[in-house]
Amino acid sequence: MRLPDDALDERFLAASGPGGQNVNKVATACQLRVDVFRLGLHPETFRRLKLLAGSRLTAGGVLVITARRFRTQEANREDARARVAELLTQAEERDARRVKTRPSRAAKAKRVEEKKGRGAVKAGRGRV
């Protein structure tokens, strides 16, 4: 999915993890903020996205992804965008429709007979 640039906001922060002495000097982690309302998603897709994103989606409809896996800004930027695209792709997938099934007449009769049998066992436990 192509993300419009007006819906994105990138910030770079100091990351923990690999980088040696550089880690204290260079802001390599990428925090990508996506305004979900500007994407024009279908309401059902938005509902699935809310479930998938969890706490990464703010009350204001901003999806916050922080990428700090790599040592360079560019690699983390690509990683953040790929993760947003993957999340949106998952949200667009529809759930398989459930096919309603009904128990057969024999299955219903069997269930009733089993219930009667259990009831008879329990009734036989009473005082004589």
PDB file of C-alpha atoms in Angstrom:
ATOM      1  CA  MET A   1       0.000   0.000   0.000  1.00  0.00           C
ATOM      2  CA  ARG A   2       1.325   3.457  -0.920  1.00  0.00           C
ATOM      3  CA  LEU A   3       1.382   5.802   2.078  1.00  0.00           C
ATOM      4  CA  PRO A   4       0.692   9.490   1.361  1.00  0.00           C
ATOM      5  CA  ASP A   5       3.468  11.772   2.617  1.00  0.00           C
ATOM      6  CA  ASP A   6       1.011  14.188   4.276  1.00  0.00           C
ATOM      7  CA  ALA A   7      -0.141  11.370   6.591  1.00  0.00           C
ATOM      8  CA  LEU A   8       3.415  10.594   7.772  1.00  0.00           C
ATOM      9  CA  ASP A   9       5.593  12.288  10.363  1.00  0.00           C
ATOM     10  CA  GLU A  10       9.131  11.018  10.977  1.00  0.00           C
ATOM     11  CA  ARG A  11      11.333  11.742  13.960  1.00  0.00           C
ATOM     12  CA  PHE A  12      14.746  10.348  14.737  1.00  0.00           C
ATOM     13  CA  LEU A  13      15.760   9.570  18.309  1.00  0.00           C
ATOM     14  CA  ALA A  14      18.785   8.161  20.068  1.00  0.00           C
ATOM     15  CA  ALA A  15      18.471   4.395  20.035  1.00  0.00           C
ATOM     16  CA  SER A  16      19.680   1.802  22.486  1.00  0.00           C
ATOM     17  CA  GLY A  17      21.367  -1.335  21.225  1.00  0.00           C
ATOM     18  CA  PRO A  18      24.225  -1.843  18.739  1.00  0.00           C
ATOM     19  CA  GLY A  19      26.300   1.100  17.586  1.00  0.00           C
ATOM     20  CA  GLY A  20      29.246   1.310  19.962  1.00  0.00           C
ATOM     21  CA  GLN A  21      30.269   4.836  20.922  1.00  0.00           C
ATOM     22  CA  ASN A  22      28.136   6.152  18.087  1.00  0.00           C
ATOM     23  CA  VAL A  23      24.950   5.189  19.940  1.00  0.00           C
ATOM     24  CA  ASN A  24      25.265   8.199  22.260  1.00  0.00           C
ATOM     25  CA  LYS A  25      25.951  10.713  19.505  1.00  0.00           C
ATOM     26  CA  VAL A  26      23.686   9.866  16.585  1.00  0.00           C
ATOM     27  CA  ALA A  27      19.877   9.708  16.481  1.00  0.00           C
ATOM     28  CA  THR A  28      19.357   6.524  14.438  1.00  0.00           C
ATOM     29  CA  ALA A  29      16.032   5.177  15.724  1.00  0.00           C
ATOM     30  CA  CYS A  30      13.067   6.186  13.577  1.00  0.00           C
ATOM     31  CA  GLN A  31       9.698   6.981  15.100  1.00  0.00           C
ATOM     32  CA  LEU A  32       7.113   6.998  12.330  1.00  0.00           C
ATOM     33  CA  ARG A  33       3.733   8.531  13.145  1.00  0.00           C
ATOM     34  CA  VAL A  34       0.901   7.826  10.696  1.00  0.00           C
ATOM     35  CA  ASP A  35      -2.377   9.751  10.828  1.00  0.00           C
ATOM     36  CA  VAL A  36      -4.761   6.874  10.145  1.00  0.00           C
ATOM     37  CA  PHE A  37      -7.716   9.167   9.394  1.00  0.00           C
ATOM     38  CA  ARG A  38      -5.834  10.696   6.445  1.00  0.00           C
ATOM     39  CA  LEU A  39      -5.452   7.246   4.862  1.00  0.00           C
ATOM     40  CA  GLY A  40      -9.194   7.065   4.115  1.00  0.00           C
ATOM     41  CA  LEU A  41      -9.588   3.478   5.287  1.00  0.00           C
ATOM     42  CA  HIS A  42     -12.828   1.499   5.047  1.00  0.00           C
ATOM     43  CA  PRO A  43     -14.520   1.403   8.500  1.00  0.00           C
ATOM     44  CA  GLU A  44     -14.097  -2.386   8.708  1.00  0.00           C
ATOM     45  CA  THR A  45     -10.391  -2.092   7.828  1.00  0.00           C
ATOM     46  CA  PHE A  46     -10.000   0.605  10.500  1.00  0.00           C
ATOM     47  CA  ARG A  47     -11.644  -1.680  13.080  1.00  0.00           C
ATOM     48  CA  ARG A  48      -9.235  -4.524  12.245  1.00  0.00           C
ATOM     49  CA  LEU A  49      -6.293  -2.098  12.324  1.00  0.00           C
ATOM     50  CA  LYS A  50      -7.289  -0.965  15.833  1.00  0.00           C
ATOM     51  CA  LEU A  51      -7.249  -4.573  16.998  1.00  0.00           C
ATOM     52  CA  LEU A  52      -3.906  -5.344  15.342  1.00  0.00           C
ATOM     53  CA  ALA A  53      -2.153  -2.134  16.407  1.00  0.00           C
ATOM     54  CA  GLY A  54      -3.272  -2.260  20.041  1.00  0.00           C
ATOM     55  CA  SER A  55      -1.427   0.321  22.151  1.00  0.00           C
ATOM     56  CA  ARG A  56       0.529   1.582  19.120  1.00  0.00           C
ATOM     57  CA  LEU A  57      -2.628   3.430  17.982  1.00  0.00           C
ATOM     58  CA  THR A  58      -3.353   6.577  20.010  1.00  0.00           C
ATOM     59  CA  ALA A  59      -6.804   7.895  20.871  1.00  0.00           C
ATOM     60  CA  GLY A  60      -6.262  10.650  18.285  1.00  0.00           C
ATOM     61  CA  GLY A  61      -5.940   8.092  15.492  1.00  0.00           C
ATOM     62  CA  VAL A  62      -2.147   8.234  15.170  1.00  0.00           C
ATOM     63  CA  LEU A  63      -0.263   4.974  14.627  1.00  0.00           C
ATOM     64  CA  VAL A  64       3.193   5.158  16.249  1.00  0.00           C
ATOM     65  CA  ILE A  65       5.876   2.737  15.040  1.00  0.00           C
ATOM     66  CA  THR A  66       9.396   2.918  16.478  1.00  0.00           C
ATOM     67  CA  ALA A  67      12.152   1.156  14.517  1.00  0.00           C
ATOM     68  CA  ARG A  68      15.555   0.790  16.156  1.00  0.00           C
ATOM     69  CA  ARG A  69      16.688  -2.584  14.846  1.00  0.00           C
ATOM     70  CA  PHE A  70      19.447  -1.248  12.579  1.00  0.00           C
ATOM     71  CA  ARG A  71      22.456   1.037  13.014  1.00  0.00           C
ATOM     72  CA  THR A  72      21.551   3.602  10.338  1.00  0.00           C
ATOM     73  CA  GLN A  73      18.709   6.080  10.014  1.00  0.00           C
ATOM     74  CA  GLU A  74      17.909   4.977   6.472  1.00  0.00           C
ATOM     75  CA  ALA A  75      17.624   1.285   7.383  1.00  0.00           C
ATOM     76  CA  ASN A  76      15.387   2.106  10.366  1.00  0.00           C
ATOM     77  CA  ARG A  77      13.248   4.416   8.193  1.00  0.00           C
ATOM     78  CA  GLU A  78      12.709   1.602   5.669  1.00  0.00           C
ATOM     79  CA  ASP A  79      11.985  -0.862   8.479  1.00  0.00           C
ATOM     80  CA  ALA A  80       9.345   1.445  10.022  1.00  0.00           C
ATOM     81  CA  ARG A  81       7.632   2.012   6.665  1.00  0.00           C
ATOM     82  CA  ALA A  82       7.675  -1.720   5.915  1.00  0.00           C
ATOM     83  CA  ARG A  83       6.112  -2.483   9.308  1.00  0.00           C
ATOM     84  CA  VAL A  84       3.325   0.065   8.724  1.00  0.00           C
ATOM     85  CA  ALA A  85       2.665  -1.374   5.257  1.00  0.00           C
ATOM     86  CA  GLU A  86       2.560  -4.910   6.695  1.00  0.00           C
ATOM     87  CA  LEU A  87       0.118  -3.826   9.422  1.00  0.00           C
ATOM     88  CA  LEU A  88      -2.168  -2.160   6.866  1.00  0.00           C
ATOM     89  CA  THR A  89      -2.004  -5.209   4.582  1.00  0.00           C
ATOM     90  CA  GLN A  90      -3.049  -7.453   7.473  1.00  0.00           C
ATOM     91  CA  ALA A  91      -5.902  -5.071   8.358  1.00  0.00           C
ATOM     92  CA  GLU A  92      -7.207  -5.138   4.779  1.00  0.00           C
ATOM     93  CA  GLU A  93      -7.502  -8.947   4.760  1.00  0.00           C
ATOM     94  CA  ARG A  94     -11.072  -9.983   5.367  1.00  0.00           C
ATOM     95  CA  ASP A  95     -11.970 -12.752   7.762  1.00  0.00           C
ATOM     96  CA  ALA A  96     -13.306 -15.922   6.176  1.00  0.00           C
ATOM     97  CA  ARG A  97     -17.092 -15.951   6.239  1.00  0.00           C
ATOM     98  CA  ARG A  98     -18.549 -18.412   8.701  1.00  0.00           C
ATOM     99  CA  VAL A  99     -20.833 -21.000   7.181  1.00  0.00           C
ATOM    100  CA  LYS A 100     -23.741 -21.736   9.505  1.00  0.00           C
ATOM    101  CA  THR A 101     -24.241 -25.423  10.243  1.00  0.00           C
ATOM    102  CA  ARG A 102     -27.083 -27.203  11.995  1.00  0.00           C
ATOM    103  CA  PRO A 103     -26.890 -30.431  13.997  1.00  0.00           C
ATOM    104  CA  SER A 104     -28.636 -33.364  12.345  1.00  0.00           C
ATOM    105  CA  ARG A 105     -31.783 -34.905  13.792  1.00  0.00           C
ATOM    106  CA  ALA A 106     -29.787 -37.968  14.889  1.00  0.00           C
ATOM    107  CA  ALA A 107     -27.229 -35.771  16.673  1.00  0.00           C
ATOM    108  CA  LYS A 108     -30.013 -33.953  18.534  1.00  0.00           C
ATOM    109  CA  ALA A 109     -31.626 -37.251  19.567  1.00  0.00           C
ATOM    110  CA  LYS A 110     -28.263 -38.636  20.728  1.00  0.00           C
ATOM    111  CA  ARG A 111     -27.633 -35.545  22.860  1.00  0.00           C
ATOM    112  CA  VAL A 112     -31.084 -35.812  24.481  1.00  0.00           C
ATOM    113  CA  GLU A 113     -30.546 -39.518  25.224  1.00  0.00           C
ATOM    114  CA  GLU A 114     -27.176 -38.791  26.843  1.00  0.00           C
ATOM    115  CA  LYS A 115     -28.780 -36.053  28.963  1.00  0.00           C
ATOM    116  CA  LYS A 116     -31.535 -38.449  30.064  1.00  0.00           C
ATOM    117  CA  GLY A 117     -28.935 -41.071  30.946  1.00  0.00           C
ATOM    118  CA  ARG A 118     -26.925 -38.616  33.075  1.00  0.00           C
ATOM    119  CA  GLY A 119     -30.145 -37.457  34.749  1.00  0.00           C
ATOM    120  CA  ALA A 120     -31.041 -41.069  35.595  1.00  0.00           C
ATOM    121  CA  VAL A 121     -27.581 -41.656  37.120  1.00  0.00           C
ATOM    122  CA  LYS A 122     -27.930 -38.544  39.268  1.00  0.00           C
ATOM    123  CA  ALA A 123     -31.513 -39.397  40.271  1.00  0.00           C
ATOM    124  CA  GLY A 124     -30.286 -42.835  41.426  1.00  0.00           C
ATOM    125  CA  ARG A 125     -27.874 -41.205  43.882  1.00  0.00           C
ATOM    126  CA  GLY A 126     -30.680 -39.964  46.117  1.00  0.00           C
ATOM    127  CA  ARG A 127     -31.796 -41.499  49.417  1.00  0.00           C
ATOM    128  CA  VAL A 128     -33.489 -44.843  49.227  1.00  0.00           C
TER     129      VAL A 128
END
